């Protein structure tokens, strides 16, 4: 494969160590990398998550392309040895993509990240002492990759502050002062992660959801973020109703409206009080809401609560899990 050596270099650059900061060149991407060194940690984490997601998707695409080449009519003309090498190569690339999602989970769990620009490689991301080169598997697409990362990152953060003429530290301080009286507007649930021999486990507020060892890391991550987001919104919605004097009857609580692509109506008591909230994932697993009720009741009383959930028992495996990939 013409891109084989380039990808192999990337595979070998996931090593222990710490990056050496170098002076960035005049490109916007490199100026952004340099400016992020003095940015708040959450800015670097956001950049890392976006860069890793884009990169993992690129490697998954390469793995799929390699398998397609092997299974196509053109692949039939290759020797069995050549075909076997391509299959092994495609699995190696996919394993690396899975590893990138593992780095993403580490960043989401709060492990510090740093960025550096080496004079001999593309940008290097350091996640808790582990390094990964932010290099597209096809060198001719590196610029497009960098632009895609910048575009998404600058939709989330103010890049004019980051790489403009205004002193970044001063701009951030001034913006923080203006926002001190109100929320930041970013309200995304970030699960914590534990990696065991039995598979990854994502956690949030005492809820632990376990997966199988071979479950796709990208699908696992997205499912956990969506699930815990729905649980958080449901709990906050109930709290809001309680402030209006609504009494919650846990045995009577049920999802009474399930419209794909829209919010669900949740009955809160026998009197018919309802709450409108997006529970598309929770409602897809009939047993889940009942499992959540004791945990929610304790949380609403201000008590600590824990709950162990199995993705397999909830039906999130195979095709049902892969849809989150």
Short mmCIF file of C-alpha atoms in Angstrom, two decimals:
data_model
loop_
_atom_site.label_atom_id
_atom_site.label_comp_id
_atom_site.label_asym_id
_atom_site.label_seq_id
_atom_site.Cartn_x
_atom_site.Cartn_y
_atom_site.Cartn_z
CA UNK A 1 0.00 0.00 0.00
CA UNK A 2 1.40 3.42 -0.91
CA UNK A 3 0.39 4.95 2.37
CA UNK A 4 1.62 2.02 4.45
CA UNK A 5 4.86 3.50 5.70
CA UNK A 6 3.20 6.76 6.65
CA UNK A 7 0.55 4.99 8.71
CA UNK A 8 3.12 2.67 10.29
CA UNK A 9 5.10 5.68 11.47
CA UNK A 10 1.98 6.96 13.17
CA UNK A 11 1.37 3.61 14.80
CA UNK A 12 4.87 3.60 16.24
CA UNK A 13 4.63 7.11 17.61
CA UNK A 14 2.27 6.19 20.46
CA UNK A 15 5.01 6.05 23.08
CA UNK A 16 5.73 7.23 26.60
CA UNK A 17 7.47 10.51 27.18
CA UNK A 18 6.87 14.22 27.16
CA UNK A 19 6.79 16.54 24.17
CA UNK A 20 9.34 19.30 23.56
CA UNK A 21 7.74 22.65 22.79
CA UNK A 22 9.02 24.40 19.70
CA UNK A 23 8.32 27.75 18.11
CA UNK A 24 5.27 27.56 15.83
CA UNK A 25 5.45 28.71 12.24
CA UNK A 26 3.12 31.26 10.69
CA UNK A 27 0.24 28.91 9.80
CA UNK A 28 -2.99 29.41 11.70
CA UNK A 29 -2.98 25.77 12.85
CA UNK A 30 0.52 26.06 14.30
CA UNK A 31 -0.21 29.45 15.90
CA UNK A 32 -3.21 27.82 17.53
CA UNK A 33 -1.02 25.00 18.85
CA UNK A 34 1.43 27.49 20.32
CA UNK A 35 -1.26 29.68 21.87
CA UNK A 36 -2.92 26.66 23.48
CA UNK A 37 0.18 26.18 25.66
CA UNK A 38 -0.93 29.15 27.80
CA UNK A 39 -4.67 28.55 27.42
CA UNK A 40 -6.86 27.07 30.18
CA UNK A 41 -6.67 23.30 30.49
CA UNK A 42 -10.25 22.88 29.25
CA UNK A 43 -9.33 24.61 25.96
CA UNK A 44 -6.51 22.12 25.36
CA UNK A 45 -8.84 19.25 26.28
CA UNK A 46 -11.46 20.46 23.79
CA UNK A 47 -8.84 20.70 21.03
CA UNK A 48 -7.49 17.25 21.86
CA UNK A 49 -10.94 15.65 21.80
CA UNK A 50 -11.74 17.16 18.40
CA UNK A 51 -8.34 16.26 16.91
CA UNK A 52 -8.52 12.67 18.20
CA UNK A 53 -12.08 12.16 16.95
CA UNK A 54 -11.23 13.42 13.47
CA UNK A 55 -8.10 11.29 13.40
CA UNK A 56 -9.81 8.12 14.62
CA UNK A 57 -12.52 8.52 11.96
CA UNK A 58 -9.81 8.86 9.31
CA UNK A 59 -8.11 5.64 10.43
CA UNK A 60 -11.40 3.74 10.58
CA UNK A 61 -12.01 4.85 6.99
CA UNK A 62 -8.55 3.56 5.99
CA UNK A 63 -9.26 0.21 7.63
CA UNK A 64 -12.59 -0.08 5.81
CA UNK A 65 -10.91 0.85 2.53
CA UNK A 66 -8.24 -1.80 3.00
CA UNK A 67 -10.86 -4.49 3.70
CA UNK A 68 -12.88 -3.39 0.68
CA UNK A 69 -9.79 -3.61 -1.52
CA UNK A 70 -9.14 -7.13 -0.28
CA UNK A 71 -12.73 -8.29 -0.84
CA UNK A 72 -13.23 -6.59 -4.22
CA UNK A 73 -12.84 -8.23 -7.59
CA UNK A 74 -9.42 -6.60 -7.86
CA UNK A 75 -8.48 -8.22 -4.58
CA UNK A 76 -9.36 -11.65 -5.98
CA UNK A 77 -6.47 -11.32 -8.44
CA UNK A 78 -3.99 -10.95 -5.60
CA UNK A 79 -2.15 -13.91 -4.14
CA UNK A 80 -3.45 -15.37 -0.91
CA UNK A 81 -0.31 -14.12 0.84
CA UNK A 82 -0.86 -10.55 -0.36
CA UNK A 83 -4.52 -10.69 0.63
CA UNK A 84 -3.61 -11.98 4.08
CA UNK A 85 -1.14 -9.13 4.55
CA UNK A 86 -3.80 -6.59 3.65
CA UNK A 87 -6.27 -8.13 6.09
CA UNK A 88 -3.68 -8.02 8.86
CA UNK A 89 -2.85 -4.45 7.92
CA UNK A 90 -6.51 -3.38 8.05
CA UNK A 91 -6.87 -4.85 11.54
CA UNK A 92 -3.70 -3.07 12.67
CA UNK A 93 -5.07 0.24 11.44
CA UNK A 94 -8.41 -0.38 13.17
CA UNK A 95 -6.66 -1.27 16.44
CA UNK A 96 -4.82 2.03 16.24
CA UNK A 97 -8.13 3.86 15.66
CA UNK A 98 -9.51 2.12 18.74
CA UNK A 99 -6.44 3.26 20.65
CA UNK A 100 -7.13 6.84 19.59
CA UNK A 101 -10.59 6.59 21.10
CA UNK A 102 -8.95 5.24 24.24
CA UNK A 103 -6.90 8.44 24.39
CA UNK A 104 -10.12 10.40 23.92
CA UNK A 105 -11.70 8.67 26.91
CA UNK A 106 -8.63 9.53 28.98
CA UNK A 107 -8.95 13.20 28.05
CA UNK A 108 -12.65 13.16 28.91
CA UNK A 109 -11.85 11.67 32.30
CA UNK A 110 -9.65 14.69 33.13
CA UNK A 111 -6.12 13.48 32.39
CA UNK A 112 -3.96 16.56 31.55
CA UNK A 113 -2.97 17.12 27.93
CA UNK A 114 -0.30 19.17 26.21
CA UNK A 115 0.50 19.96 22.59
CA UNK A 116 3.81 20.41 20.80
CA UNK A 117 5.03 21.00 17.25
CA UNK A 118 8.11 19.00 16.42
CA UNK A 119 10.52 20.20 13.67
CA UNK A 120 10.45 16.71 12.11
CA UNK A 121 6.85 15.55 12.62
CA UNK A 122 3.31 16.85 12.68
CA UNK A 123 1.83 18.13 15.94
CA UNK A 124 2.24 15.80 18.90
CA UNK A 125 -0.42 15.40 21.57
CA UNK A 126 0.63 14.26 25.03
CA UNK A 127 -2.05 12.63 27.21
CA UNK A 128 -0.76 11.81 30.67
CA UNK A 129 2.72 10.94 29.37
CA UNK A 130 1.50 9.02 26.30
CA UNK A 131 2.14 10.64 22.95
CA UNK A 132 0.28 10.45 19.66
CA UNK A 133 1.16 12.25 16.43
CA UNK A 134 -1.75 14.20 14.95
CA UNK A 135 -1.01 13.03 11.43
CA UNK A 136 -3.58 11.96 8.85
CA UNK A 137 -2.91 8.48 7.38
CA UNK A 138 -2.77 10.07 3.92
CA UNK A 139 -0.21 12.93 3.87
CA UNK A 140 -2.02 14.70 1.02
CA UNK A 141 -5.04 15.11 3.31
CA UNK A 142 -3.12 16.54 6.29
CA UNK A 143 -4.04 20.13 5.46
CA UNK A 144 -7.72 19.23 5.13
CA UNK A 145 -7.53 17.42 8.47
CA UNK A 146 -5.97 20.44 10.18
CA UNK A 147 -8.61 22.75 8.71
CA UNK A 148 -11.42 20.44 9.85
CA UNK A 149 -10.00 20.40 13.39
CA UNK A 150 -9.64 24.19 13.44
CA UNK A 151 -13.14 24.73 12.06
CA UNK A 152 -14.79 22.57 14.70
CA UNK A 153 -12.62 23.89 17.54
CA UNK A 154 -13.29 27.53 16.61
CA UNK A 155 -17.02 26.87 16.66
CA UNK A 156 -16.59 25.88 20.28
CA UNK A 157 -13.96 28.37 21.45
CA UNK A 158 -13.11 31.96 20.50
CA UNK A 159 -10.11 31.56 18.20
CA UNK A 160 -9.92 35.32 17.68
CA UNK A 161 -8.88 35.57 21.30
CA UNK A 162 -6.51 32.65 20.96
CA UNK A 163 -4.53 33.70 17.90
CA UNK A 164 -5.56 37.35 17.36
CA UNK A 165 -3.56 40.45 18.22
CA UNK A 166 -5.12 40.83 21.68
CA UNK A 167 -3.07 39.41 24.52
CA UNK A 168 -4.64 36.04 25.19
CA UNK A 169 -4.25 35.98 28.97
CA UNK A 170 -5.84 39.43 29.27
CA UNK A 171 -8.70 38.51 26.93
CA UNK A 172 -9.49 35.34 28.86
CA UNK A 173 -9.46 37.20 32.17
CA UNK A 174 -11.79 39.89 30.85
CA UNK A 175 -14.18 37.32 29.41
CA UNK A 176 -14.22 35.37 32.67
CA UNK A 177 -15.11 38.55 34.58
CA UNK A 178 -18.03 39.22 32.22
CA UNK A 179 -19.34 35.68 32.61
CA UNK A 180 -18.83 35.39 36.38
CA UNK A 181 -22.49 36.10 37.10
CA UNK A 182 -23.88 33.56 34.65
CA UNK A 183 -23.33 30.05 33.24
CA UNK A 184 -20.78 29.40 30.53
CA UNK A 185 -23.38 27.83 28.26
CA UNK A 186 -21.43 24.58 28.01
CA UNK A 187 -23.27 21.85 29.90
CA UNK A 188 -21.87 18.57 28.61
CA UNK A 189 -21.68 15.49 30.82
CA UNK A 190 -18.15 14.05 30.93
CA UNK A 191 -18.12 10.49 32.30
CA UNK A 192 -15.17 9.05 34.16
CA UNK A 193 -13.62 5.81 32.90
CA UNK A 194 -12.13 2.63 34.31
CA UNK A 195 -10.49 0.09 31.99
CA UNK A 196 -10.55 -3.50 33.24
CA UNK A 197 -9.88 -6.94 31.80
CA UNK A 198 -13.66 -7.42 31.68
CA UNK A 199 -14.14 -4.31 29.56
CA UNK A 200 -14.43 -0.53 29.97
CA UNK A 201 -16.71 1.01 32.60
CA UNK A 202 -18.05 4.57 32.35
CA UNK A 203 -19.33 6.31 35.47
CA UNK A 204 -21.33 9.38 36.43
CA UNK A 205 -22.66 10.41 39.85
CA UNK A 206 -22.47 6.86 41.21
CA UNK A 207 -23.84 5.11 38.10
CA UNK A 208 -21.45 2.57 36.59
CA UNK A 209 -22.15 1.17 33.11
CA UNK A 210 -20.00 -1.78 32.04
CA UNK A 211 -19.24 -2.97 28.51
CA UNK A 212 -17.66 -6.02 26.89
CA UNK A 213 -13.89 -6.02 26.14
CA UNK A 214 -14.36 -6.05 22.35
CA UNK A 215 -17.04 -3.32 22.21
CA UNK A 216 -16.10 -0.46 19.89
CA UNK A 217 -14.55 2.35 21.98
CA UNK A 218 -16.06 5.12 19.89
CA UNK A 219 -19.56 3.68 20.20
CA UNK A 220 -19.07 3.12 23.92
CA UNK A 221 -17.98 6.72 24.46
CA UNK A 222 -20.88 8.24 22.54
CA UNK A 223 -23.47 6.02 24.21
CA UNK A 224 -22.21 6.92 27.69
CA UNK A 225 -22.25 10.65 26.97
CA UNK A 226 -25.81 10.46 25.60
CA UNK A 227 -27.11 8.23 28.40
CA UNK A 228 -25.69 10.29 31.25
CA UNK A 229 -26.84 13.46 29.53
CA UNK A 230 -30.40 12.12 29.42
CA UNK A 231 -30.24 11.06 33.08
CA UNK A 232 -28.94 14.48 34.10
CA UNK A 233 -31.69 16.27 32.15
CA UNK A 234 -34.37 13.98 33.59
CA UNK A 235 -33.20 14.57 37.15
CA UNK A 236 -33.01 18.35 36.65
CA UNK A 237 -36.46 18.32 35.05
CA UNK A 238 -37.93 16.51 38.05
CA UNK A 239 -36.25 18.96 40.41
CA UNK A 240 -37.78 21.82 38.44
CA UNK A 241 -41.25 20.29 38.72
CA UNK A 242 -40.81 19.73 42.45
CA UNK A 243 -40.11 23.42 42.88
CA UNK A 244 -43.62 23.97 41.55
CA UNK A 245 -45.04 21.58 44.13
CA UNK A 246 -45.35 18.53 41.86
CA UNK A 247 -45.20 15.28 43.82
CA UNK A 248 -43.29 12.41 42.24
CA UNK A 249 -44.78 8.92 42.59
CA UNK A 250 -42.01 6.54 41.57
CA UNK A 251 -44.27 3.49 40.93
CA UNK A 252 -46.39 5.61 38.57
CA UNK A 253 -43.48 7.19 36.70
CA UNK A 254 -43.40 5.99 33.11
CA UNK A 255 -42.67 7.17 29.58
CA UNK A 256 -46.06 7.77 27.99
CA UNK A 257 -44.96 9.19 24.65
CA UNK A 258 -42.17 7.84 22.47
CA UNK A 259 -41.80 9.73 19.20
CA UNK A 260 -38.53 9.07 17.32
CA UNK A 261 -36.54 12.26 16.86
CA UNK A 262 -38.55 14.24 19.41
CA UNK A 263 -38.84 14.60 23.17
CA UNK A 264 -40.73 12.13 25.31
CA UNK A 265 -43.47 12.78 27.84
CA UNK A 266 -42.79 11.24 31.25
CA UNK A 267 -45.70 10.79 33.67
CA UNK A 268 -44.53 11.74 37.16
CA UNK A 269 -47.51 10.59 39.24
CA UNK A 270 -50.99 9.11 39.15
CA UNK A 271 -52.53 12.57 38.93
CA UNK A 272 -51.13 12.97 35.45
CA UNK A 273 -48.31 15.52 35.91
CA UNK A 274 -45.89 15.12 33.01
CA UNK A 275 -42.40 16.21 32.12
CA UNK A 276 -41.19 16.84 28.56
CA UNK A 277 -37.60 15.66 28.07
CA UNK A 278 -35.49 13.85 25.47
CA UNK A 279 -35.14 10.25 26.70
CA UNK A 280 -34.62 8.57 23.34
CA UNK A 281 -31.90 6.28 24.69
CA UNK A 282 -33.49 5.54 28.08
CA UNK A 283 -36.85 4.75 26.49
CA UNK A 284 -35.19 2.35 24.03
CA UNK A 285 -34.43 -0.01 26.92
CA UNK A 286 -37.72 -0.74 28.75
CA UNK A 287 -36.12 -1.96 31.98
CA UNK A 288 -33.74 0.98 32.40
CA UNK A 289 -36.12 3.60 33.80
CA UNK A 290 -37.20 1.28 36.62
CA UNK A 291 -33.55 0.61 37.46
CA UNK A 292 -32.90 4.36 37.63
CA UNK A 293 -35.81 5.20 39.94
CA UNK A 294 -34.19 4.21 43.30
CA UNK A 295 -31.01 6.08 42.33
CA UNK A 296 -32.99 9.20 41.38
CA UNK A 297 -35.06 9.07 44.56
CA UNK A 298 -31.94 9.06 46.73
CA UNK A 299 -30.26 11.79 44.68
CA UNK A 300 -33.31 14.03 45.00
CA UNK A 301 -33.16 13.52 48.77
CA UNK A 302 -29.56 14.69 48.75
CA UNK A 303 -28.15 11.27 49.50
CA UNK A 304 -25.31 9.44 47.80
CA UNK A 305 -26.43 6.61 45.56
CA UNK A 306 -24.81 3.98 43.37
CA UNK A 307 -26.13 1.84 40.55
CA UNK A 308 -24.47 -0.92 38.53
CA UNK A 309 -25.65 -1.32 34.93
CA UNK A 310 -24.66 -3.77 32.20
CA UNK A 311 -24.77 -2.58 28.60
CA UNK A 312 -25.18 -6.19 27.47
CA UNK A 313 -28.22 -6.80 29.67
CA UNK A 314 -29.73 -3.51 28.53
CA UNK A 315 -29.45 -4.64 24.91
CA UNK A 316 -26.58 -2.35 23.91
CA UNK A 317 -24.44 -4.81 22.02
CA UNK A 318 -23.90 -5.80 18.42
CA UNK A 319 -25.88 -3.68 15.95
CA UNK A 320 -27.63 -1.81 18.77
CA UNK A 321 -24.22 -0.55 19.99
CA UNK A 322 -22.55 -0.09 16.61
CA UNK A 323 -25.09 2.57 15.65
CA UNK A 324 -23.28 4.90 18.07
CA UNK A 325 -19.94 4.41 16.28
#
